[in-house]
Coordinates of C-alpha atoms in Angstrom, one line a residue:
M1 CA -7.2 6.9 31.4
I2 CA -3.8 6.9 29.6
R3 CA -2.1 5.5 32.7
F4 CA -4.8 2.8 32.8
L5 CA -4.0 1.7 29.2
R6 CA -0.3 1.8 29.8
V7 CA -0.7 -0.9 32.4
F8 CA -2.0 -3.3 29.7
L9 CA 0.3 -2.2 27.0
K10 CA 3.5 -2.5 29.0
F11 CA 5.9 -5.2 27.7
S12 CA 7.7 -7.4 30.2
M13 CA 10.0 -9.0 27.6
P14 CA 13.5 -7.7 26.9
K15 CA 13.7 -5.1 24.2
S16 CA 16.0 -7.2 22.0
R17 CA 13.4 -10.0 22.1
I18 CA 10.6 -7.6 21.0
N19 CA 12.8 -6.1 18.2
Q20 CA 13.5 -9.7 17.0
I21 CA 9.8 -10.4 16.8
F22 CA 8.9 -7.2 15.0
K23 CA 11.9 -7.7 12.6
R24 CA 10.7 -11.2 11.7
S25 CA 7.1 -10.1 11.3
S26 CA 8.0 -7.1 9.1
Q27 CA 10.0 -9.5 6.8
Q28 CA 7.0 -11.8 6.5
I29 CA 4.7 -8.8 5.6
Y30 CA 7.3 -7.8 3.0
N31 CA 7.2 -11.2 1.5
V32 CA 3.4 -11.1 1.3
T33 CA 3.6 -7.7 -0.4
L34 CA 6.0 -9.1 -3.0
F35 CA 3.6 -12.0 -3.4
F36 CA 0.7 -9.6 -4.0
L37 CA 2.6 -7.4 -6.4
F38 CA 3.7 -10.4 -8.4
F39 CA 0.2 -11.6 -9.0
M40 CA -1.0 -8.0 -9.7
S41 CA 1.6 -7.7 -12.5
L42 CA 1.0 -11.2 -13.8
Y43 CA -2.8 -10.7 -14.2
G44 CA -2.2 -7.2 -15.5
L45 CA -0.1 -8.7 -18.3
L46 CA -2.5 -11.6 -18.9
G47 CA -5.4 -9.1 -19.1
V48 CA -3.7 -7.2 -21.9
Q49 CA -2.8 -10.5 -23.7
F50 CA -6.3 -12.1 -23.2
F51 CA -8.6 -9.1 -23.9
G52 CA -7.0 -5.9 -25.1
E53 CA -9.4 -3.1 -26.0
L54 CA -13.1 -3.8 -25.2
K55 CA -14.9 -1.1 -27.2
N56 CA -17.3 -3.0 -29.4
H57 CA -20.9 -1.8 -28.8
C58 CA -24.2 -2.5 -30.3
V59 CA -25.3 0.6 -32.3
M60 CA -28.3 1.4 -34.4
N61 CA -28.0 0.2 -38.0
N62 CA -29.4 3.4 -39.5
S63 CA -26.6 5.6 -38.2
E64 CA -25.6 8.5 -40.5
T65 CA -22.3 8.3 -42.5
D66 CA -19.7 10.8 -43.3
D67 CA -18.1 11.7 -46.6
M68 CA -15.9 8.6 -46.5
G69 CA -18.8 6.2 -45.9
R70 CA -17.9 5.7 -42.2
P71 CA -20.8 5.9 -39.7
K72 CA -21.2 8.9 -37.5
L73 CA -21.4 7.4 -34.1
T74 CA -22.8 9.3 -31.1
I75 CA -24.0 8.4 -27.6
N76 CA -27.6 8.3 -29.1
S77 CA -26.5 5.5 -31.4
L78 CA -25.9 3.1 -28.5
A79 CA -28.4 0.4 -27.5
I80 CA -30.4 0.9 -24.3
P81 CA -29.1 -0.5 -22.1
D82 CA -25.5 -0.2 -23.4
T83 CA -24.4 -3.6 -24.6
F84 CA -21.0 -4.9 -25.5
C85 CA -20.7 -7.3 -28.5
S86 CA -18.4 -9.5 -30.5
M87 CA -17.3 -9.1 -34.1
D88 CA -16.9 -12.9 -34.3
P89 CA -20.3 -14.5 -35.1
D90 CA -19.2 -17.7 -33.3
S91 CA -18.4 -16.2 -29.9
G92 CA -19.6 -13.4 -27.5
Y93 CA -22.9 -11.5 -27.6
Q94 CA -24.6 -10.9 -31.0
C95 CA -26.6 -7.7 -31.4
S96 CA -30.4 -7.9 -31.8
P97 CA -32.0 -7.2 -35.2
G98 CA -31.8 -3.6 -36.3
M99 CA -28.5 -3.1 -34.6
I100 CA -24.9 -3.8 -35.7
C101 CA -21.7 -4.3 -33.7
M102 CA -19.2 -1.5 -34.1
K103 CA -16.1 -0.2 -32.4
M104 CA -16.6 3.0 -30.5
D105 CA -13.2 4.7 -30.7
F106 CA -14.4 8.2 -30.2
L107 CA -15.5 7.7 -26.5
S108 CA -13.0 8.9 -24.0
S109 CA -12.1 7.3 -20.7
Y110 CA -14.1 10.0 -18.8
V111 CA -17.2 8.6 -20.5
I112 CA -16.7 4.8 -20.5
G113 CA -14.6 4.7 -17.3
F114 CA -10.9 4.0 -16.6
N115 CA -11.2 0.3 -16.2
G116 CA -10.2 -2.1 -19.0
F117 CA -7.3 -3.8 -20.5
E118 CA -6.1 -1.4 -23.2
D119 CA -2.6 -1.0 -21.7
F120 CA -0.6 -2.4 -18.8
A121 CA -1.3 0.6 -16.4
T122 CA -5.0 0.5 -17.0
S123 CA -5.0 -3.3 -16.7
I124 CA -3.2 -3.1 -13.3
F125 CA -5.9 -0.6 -12.1
T126 CA -8.6 -3.0 -13.3
V127 CA -7.0 -6.0 -11.6
Y128 CA -6.8 -4.0 -8.3
Q129 CA -10.5 -3.1 -8.6
A130 CA -11.5 -6.7 -9.4
A131 CA -9.3 -8.0 -6.5
S132 CA -11.3 -5.8 -4.1
Q133 CA -14.4 -7.6 -5.3
E134 CA -16.2 -4.3 -6.1
G135 CA -17.8 -4.3 -9.5
W136 CA -15.6 -7.1 -10.9
V137 CA -18.6 -9.0 -12.3
F138 CA -19.4 -6.1 -14.7
I139 CA -15.9 -6.2 -16.1
M140 CA -16.2 -10.0 -16.5
Y141 CA -19.6 -9.7 -18.3
R142 CA -18.0 -7.1 -20.6
A143 CA -15.3 -9.5 -21.5
I144 CA -17.8 -12.4 -21.9
D145 CA -19.9 -10.3 -24.4
S146 CA -16.8 -9.2 -26.4
L147 CA -14.7 -12.4 -26.6
P148 CA -15.0 -16.1 -26.1
A149 CA -16.6 -16.8 -22.7
W150 CA -13.9 -19.3 -21.6
R151 CA -11.2 -16.6 -21.4
A152 CA -13.2 -14.4 -19.0
A153 CA -14.3 -17.4 -16.9
F154 CA -10.7 -18.7 -16.6
Y155 CA -9.1 -15.3 -16.0
F156 CA -11.5 -13.9 -13.4
S157 CA -12.0 -17.2 -11.5
T158 CA -8.3 -17.7 -11.0
M159 CA -7.7 -14.0 -10.3
I160 CA -10.4 -14.0 -7.5
F161 CA -8.9 -17.2 -6.1
F162 CA -5.3 -15.9 -6.0
L163 CA -5.7 -12.2 -5.2
A164 CA -9.0 -11.9 -3.4
W165 CA -8.9 -15.2 -1.4
L166 CA -5.3 -16.5 -1.2
V167 CA -3.3 -13.3 -0.7
K168 CA -5.9 -12.0 1.8
N169 CA -5.8 -15.1 3.8
V170 CA -2.0 -15.3 3.7
F171 CA -1.8 -11.8 5.0
I172 CA -4.2 -12.7 7.9
A173 CA -2.1 -15.8 8.6
V174 CA 1.0 -13.7 8.8
I175 CA -0.6 -11.3 11.3
T176 CA -2.0 -14.3 13.3
E177 CA 1.4 -16.0 13.4
T178 CA 3.0 -12.8 14.7
F179 CA 0.5 -12.5 17.6
N180 CA 0.9 -16.2 18.3
E181 CA 4.6 -15.9 18.5
I182 CA 4.3 -13.0 20.9
R183 CA 1.9 -15.1 23.0
V184 CA 4.4 -18.0 23.1
Q185 CA 7.2 -15.6 24.0
F186 CA 5.2 -14.3 26.9
Q187 CA 4.3 -17.8 28.1
Q188 CA 7.6 -19.6 27.8
M189 CA 10.2 -16.9 27.4
W190 CA 12.1 -19.0 24.9
G191 CA 14.1 -17.8 21.9
A192 CA 12.7 -17.8 18.4
R193 CA 12.3 -21.3 17.3
G194 CA 13.0 -22.1 13.7
H195 CA 11.5 -25.1 11.8
I196 CA 13.7 -27.3 9.7
Q197 CA 12.4 -27.0 6.2
K198 CA 11.8 -30.2 4.3
T199 CA 13.6 -30.4 1.0
A200 CA 13.5 -32.8 -1.8
A201 CA 17.3 -33.4 -1.6
S202 CA 19.6 -34.4 1.2
Q203 CA 21.7 -31.7 2.8
I204 CA 24.9 -31.8 4.9
L205 CA 26.6 -29.1 6.9
S206 CA 29.8 -28.0 5.3
G207 CA 32.3 -25.5 6.7
N208 CA 35.3 -23.6 5.4
D209 CA 37.2 -20.4 6.1
S210 CA 34.2 -18.2 5.2
G211 CA 31.8 -20.0 7.5
W212 CA 29.2 -22.8 7.7
R213 CA 26.5 -23.6 5.2
L214 CA 24.1 -26.3 4.1
V215 CA 25.2 -28.1 0.9
T216 CA 22.8 -30.2 -1.1
I217 CA 24.3 -33.6 -1.8
D218 CA 22.5 -33.9 -5.1
D219 CA 24.4 -30.8 -6.3
N220 CA 27.6 -32.9 -6.5
K221 CA 25.9 -35.8 -8.4
H222 CA 26.4 -35.6 -12.1
G223 CA 23.8 -37.7 -13.8
G224 CA 24.5 -36.3 -17.3
L225 CA 27.4 -36.7 -19.7
A226 CA 28.6 -33.1 -19.4
P227 CA 32.1 -32.3 -18.1
E228 CA 32.7 -30.4 -14.9
T229 CA 33.0 -27.1 -16.7
C230 CA 29.4 -27.4 -17.9
H231 CA 28.3 -28.1 -14.3
A232 CA 30.2 -25.1 -13.0
I233 CA 28.4 -22.9 -15.6
L234 CA 25.0 -24.4 -14.6
R235 CA 25.6 -23.7 -10.9
S236 CA 26.9 -20.2 -11.7
P237 CA 24.7 -17.3 -10.5
Y238 CA 25.7 -15.5 -13.7
F239 CA 24.0 -18.2 -15.8
R240 CA 20.8 -17.8 -13.8
M241 CA 21.0 -14.0 -14.1
L242 CA 21.4 -14.3 -17.8
V243 CA 18.3 -16.6 -18.2
M244 CA 16.2 -14.3 -15.9
T245 CA 17.3 -11.3 -18.0
V246 CA 16.3 -13.0 -21.2
I247 CA 12.9 -13.9 -19.8
L248 CA 12.3 -10.4 -18.5
A249 CA 13.4 -8.9 -21.9
N250 CA 11.0 -11.3 -23.7
G251 CA 8.1 -10.2 -21.6
I252 CA 8.8 -6.5 -22.1
V253 CA 9.3 -6.8 -25.8
M254 CA 6.2 -8.9 -26.4
A255 CA 4.1 -6.5 -24.2
T256 CA 4.8 -3.8 -26.8
M257 CA 3.0 -5.6 -29.6
T258 CA -0.1 -3.8 -30.7
F259 CA -2.7 -4.3 -33.5
K260 CA -4.5 -1.6 -35.4
H261 CA -7.8 -2.3 -37.1
D262 CA -7.1 -0.2 -40.2
G263 CA -7.7 -2.9 -42.8
R264 CA -4.1 -4.1 -43.0
P265 CA -3.5 -7.9 -42.5
R266 CA -2.4 -9.0 -39.0
N267 CA 0.9 -10.4 -40.1
V268 CA 2.1 -6.9 -40.9
F269 CA 2.0 -6.0 -37.2
Y270 CA 3.9 -9.1 -35.9
E271 CA 6.5 -9.7 -38.6
K272 CA 9.4 -8.2 -36.6
Y273 CA 8.0 -9.7 -33.3
Y274 CA 7.9 -13.2 -34.9
C275 CA 11.7 -13.1 -35.6
I276 CA 12.4 -11.8 -32.1
E277 CA 10.2 -14.5 -30.6
M278 CA 12.1 -17.2 -32.6
A279 CA 15.4 -15.9 -31.1
F280 CA 14.0 -16.0 -27.5
T281 CA 12.6 -19.5 -28.0
F282 CA 15.8 -20.8 -29.5
F283 CA 17.8 -19.5 -26.6
L284 CA 15.5 -20.9 -23.9
D285 CA 15.3 -24.3 -25.8
L286 CA 19.1 -24.4 -25.7
E287 CA 18.9 -23.7 -21.9
T288 CA 16.6 -26.7 -21.5
L289 CA 18.8 -29.0 -23.6
F290 CA 21.9 -27.8 -21.7
K291 CA 20.3 -28.6 -18.3
I292 CA 19.3 -32.1 -19.6
Y293 CA 22.8 -32.6 -20.9
C294 CA 24.3 -31.7 -17.5
L295 CA 21.9 -33.4 -15.2
G296 CA 20.7 -36.3 -17.3
W297 CA 17.1 -37.0 -18.0
R298 CA 16.3 -38.5 -14.6
G299 CA 18.1 -35.8 -12.7
Y300 CA 16.4 -33.1 -14.7
Y301 CA 12.9 -34.5 -14.7
K302 CA 12.6 -35.2 -10.9
H303 CA 12.4 -31.5 -10.1
S304 CA 9.0 -29.8 -10.5
I305 CA 10.4 -26.5 -11.8
H306 CA 12.2 -28.4 -14.5
K307 CA 9.0 -30.1 -15.6
F308 CA 7.4 -26.7 -15.8
E309 CA 10.3 -25.3 -17.9
L310 CA 10.1 -28.4 -20.2
L311 CA 6.4 -27.8 -20.7
L312 CA 7.0 -24.2 -21.6
A313 CA 9.9 -25.1 -23.9
V314 CA 7.7 -27.6 -25.8
G315 CA 4.7 -25.2 -25.9
T316 CA 6.7 -22.2 -27.1
T317 CA 8.5 -24.3 -29.7
I318 CA 5.1 -25.3 -31.2
H319 CA 4.0 -21.7 -30.8
I320 CA 6.6 -20.4 -33.3
V321 CA 5.3 -22.7 -36.0
P322 CA 3.6 -20.2 -38.4
I323 CA 0.2 -21.9 -38.3
F324 CA 0.2 -21.9 -34.5
Y325 CA 1.6 -18.5 -33.9
L326 CA -1.7 -16.7 -33.1
S327 CA -3.3 -19.8 -31.6
G328 CA -3.8 -20.9 -28.0
F329 CA -0.1 -21.8 -27.8
T330 CA 0.5 -18.1 -27.2
Y331 CA -0.3 -18.6 -23.6
F332 CA 2.9 -20.7 -23.2
Q333 CA 4.9 -17.7 -24.2
V334 CA 3.0 -15.5 -21.7
L335 CA 3.5 -17.9 -18.9
R336 CA 7.3 -17.5 -19.2
V337 CA 7.1 -14.6 -16.8
V338 CA 6.2 -17.1 -14.0
R339 CA 9.8 -18.2 -14.1
L340 CA 10.9 -14.8 -12.8
I341 CA 9.9 -16.1 -9.3
K342 CA 13.3 -17.8 -9.2
A343 CA 15.0 -14.4 -9.5
S344 CA 14.4 -14.0 -5.8
P345 CA 15.3 -17.0 -3.7
M346 CA 13.3 -15.5 -0.8
L347 CA 10.2 -15.1 -2.9
E348 CA 10.7 -18.6 -4.4
G349 CA 10.9 -20.1 -0.9
F350 CA 7.8 -18.1 0.2
V351 CA 5.8 -19.3 -2.8
Y352 CA 6.9 -22.9 -2.1
K353 CA 5.7 -22.6 1.5
I354 CA 2.3 -21.3 0.3
F355 CA 1.7 -23.8 -2.5
G356 CA 4.0 -26.7 -1.6
P357 CA 4.1 -29.7 -3.9
G358 CA 1.4 -30.1 -6.5
K359 CA -0.2 -33.0 -4.6
K360 CA -0.3 -31.0 -1.4
L361 CA -2.0 -28.0 -3.2
G362 CA -4.5 -30.3 -5.0
S363 CA -5.4 -32.0 -1.7
L364 CA -5.9 -28.6 -0.1
I365 CA -8.2 -27.4 -2.9
I366 CA -10.2 -30.6 -2.8
F367 CA -10.5 -30.4 1.0
T368 CA -11.6 -26.8 1.0

């Protein structure tokens, strides 16, 4: 039987050709894995920012109180069935008459489960569970009952689209492409054929003592008023590394912000973070102005990534205005982590291949 199977599993191609195919396919699988981990981390962070602790339950209004006047909450105090609720009377689920909405801090994770958005690690586990499409609707209903419904609708619909649908199909496409390439190699016995990638700018082949490389013609066009020194700084990898480090530091620092419901005003908890956020916003606004100064308005605005950076700069600048600090403009500050894609040119190119231009992605969504 084993000899019979070896007849069909025997490769007639040279070993170097086979190794080349497997090397290329393993690189594509590695890119898909990075793609998956990026969205896992992104939605884990967004879950903490959007929801936080979801521990508000409907309890009986005649619960006993302790010496300090606080209610003694037990499992028997919960509604049947157990119902999550919102402290805000204008959003979420409101408890029925005879019951009040209270926070159940005494319940451990062994009782209520290990899914939720209390911290980053728990949020990652919850995102993984939701991405598998097993029980994710119960987590969504919990968020809808506890907070404004639009947050849960936006969060879970986009997460299912990216993680459960897009990443899964991309992984299948990579496997299919690998087998298709093997089939082509068997049929025609040609070398690996590469496709010329379409770029927004013209490129020429330039050579020197170190070798040959493609040079973008637009890189040598200075549409702005800045001197050559500023353009050299803008093209420097150290400048990009500095910006990526600042964005990463901003995400890490802001992820440590916590609120405690102990009666103190909310501004007590974010006073230090507000000053830090102002410093990060000032630096990234200077980065945007520096790029416009070097490239000129037309040269800057024609790139899609620059449009996104400009949108974040405007949104985060409005966000640091005191009256808008805890408003919806906070999401612009959270979306800064998306810029970390540019830290890896390989991942950036892979994401561009998946999404393409905005018009192409919109046409694909409408068609599907």
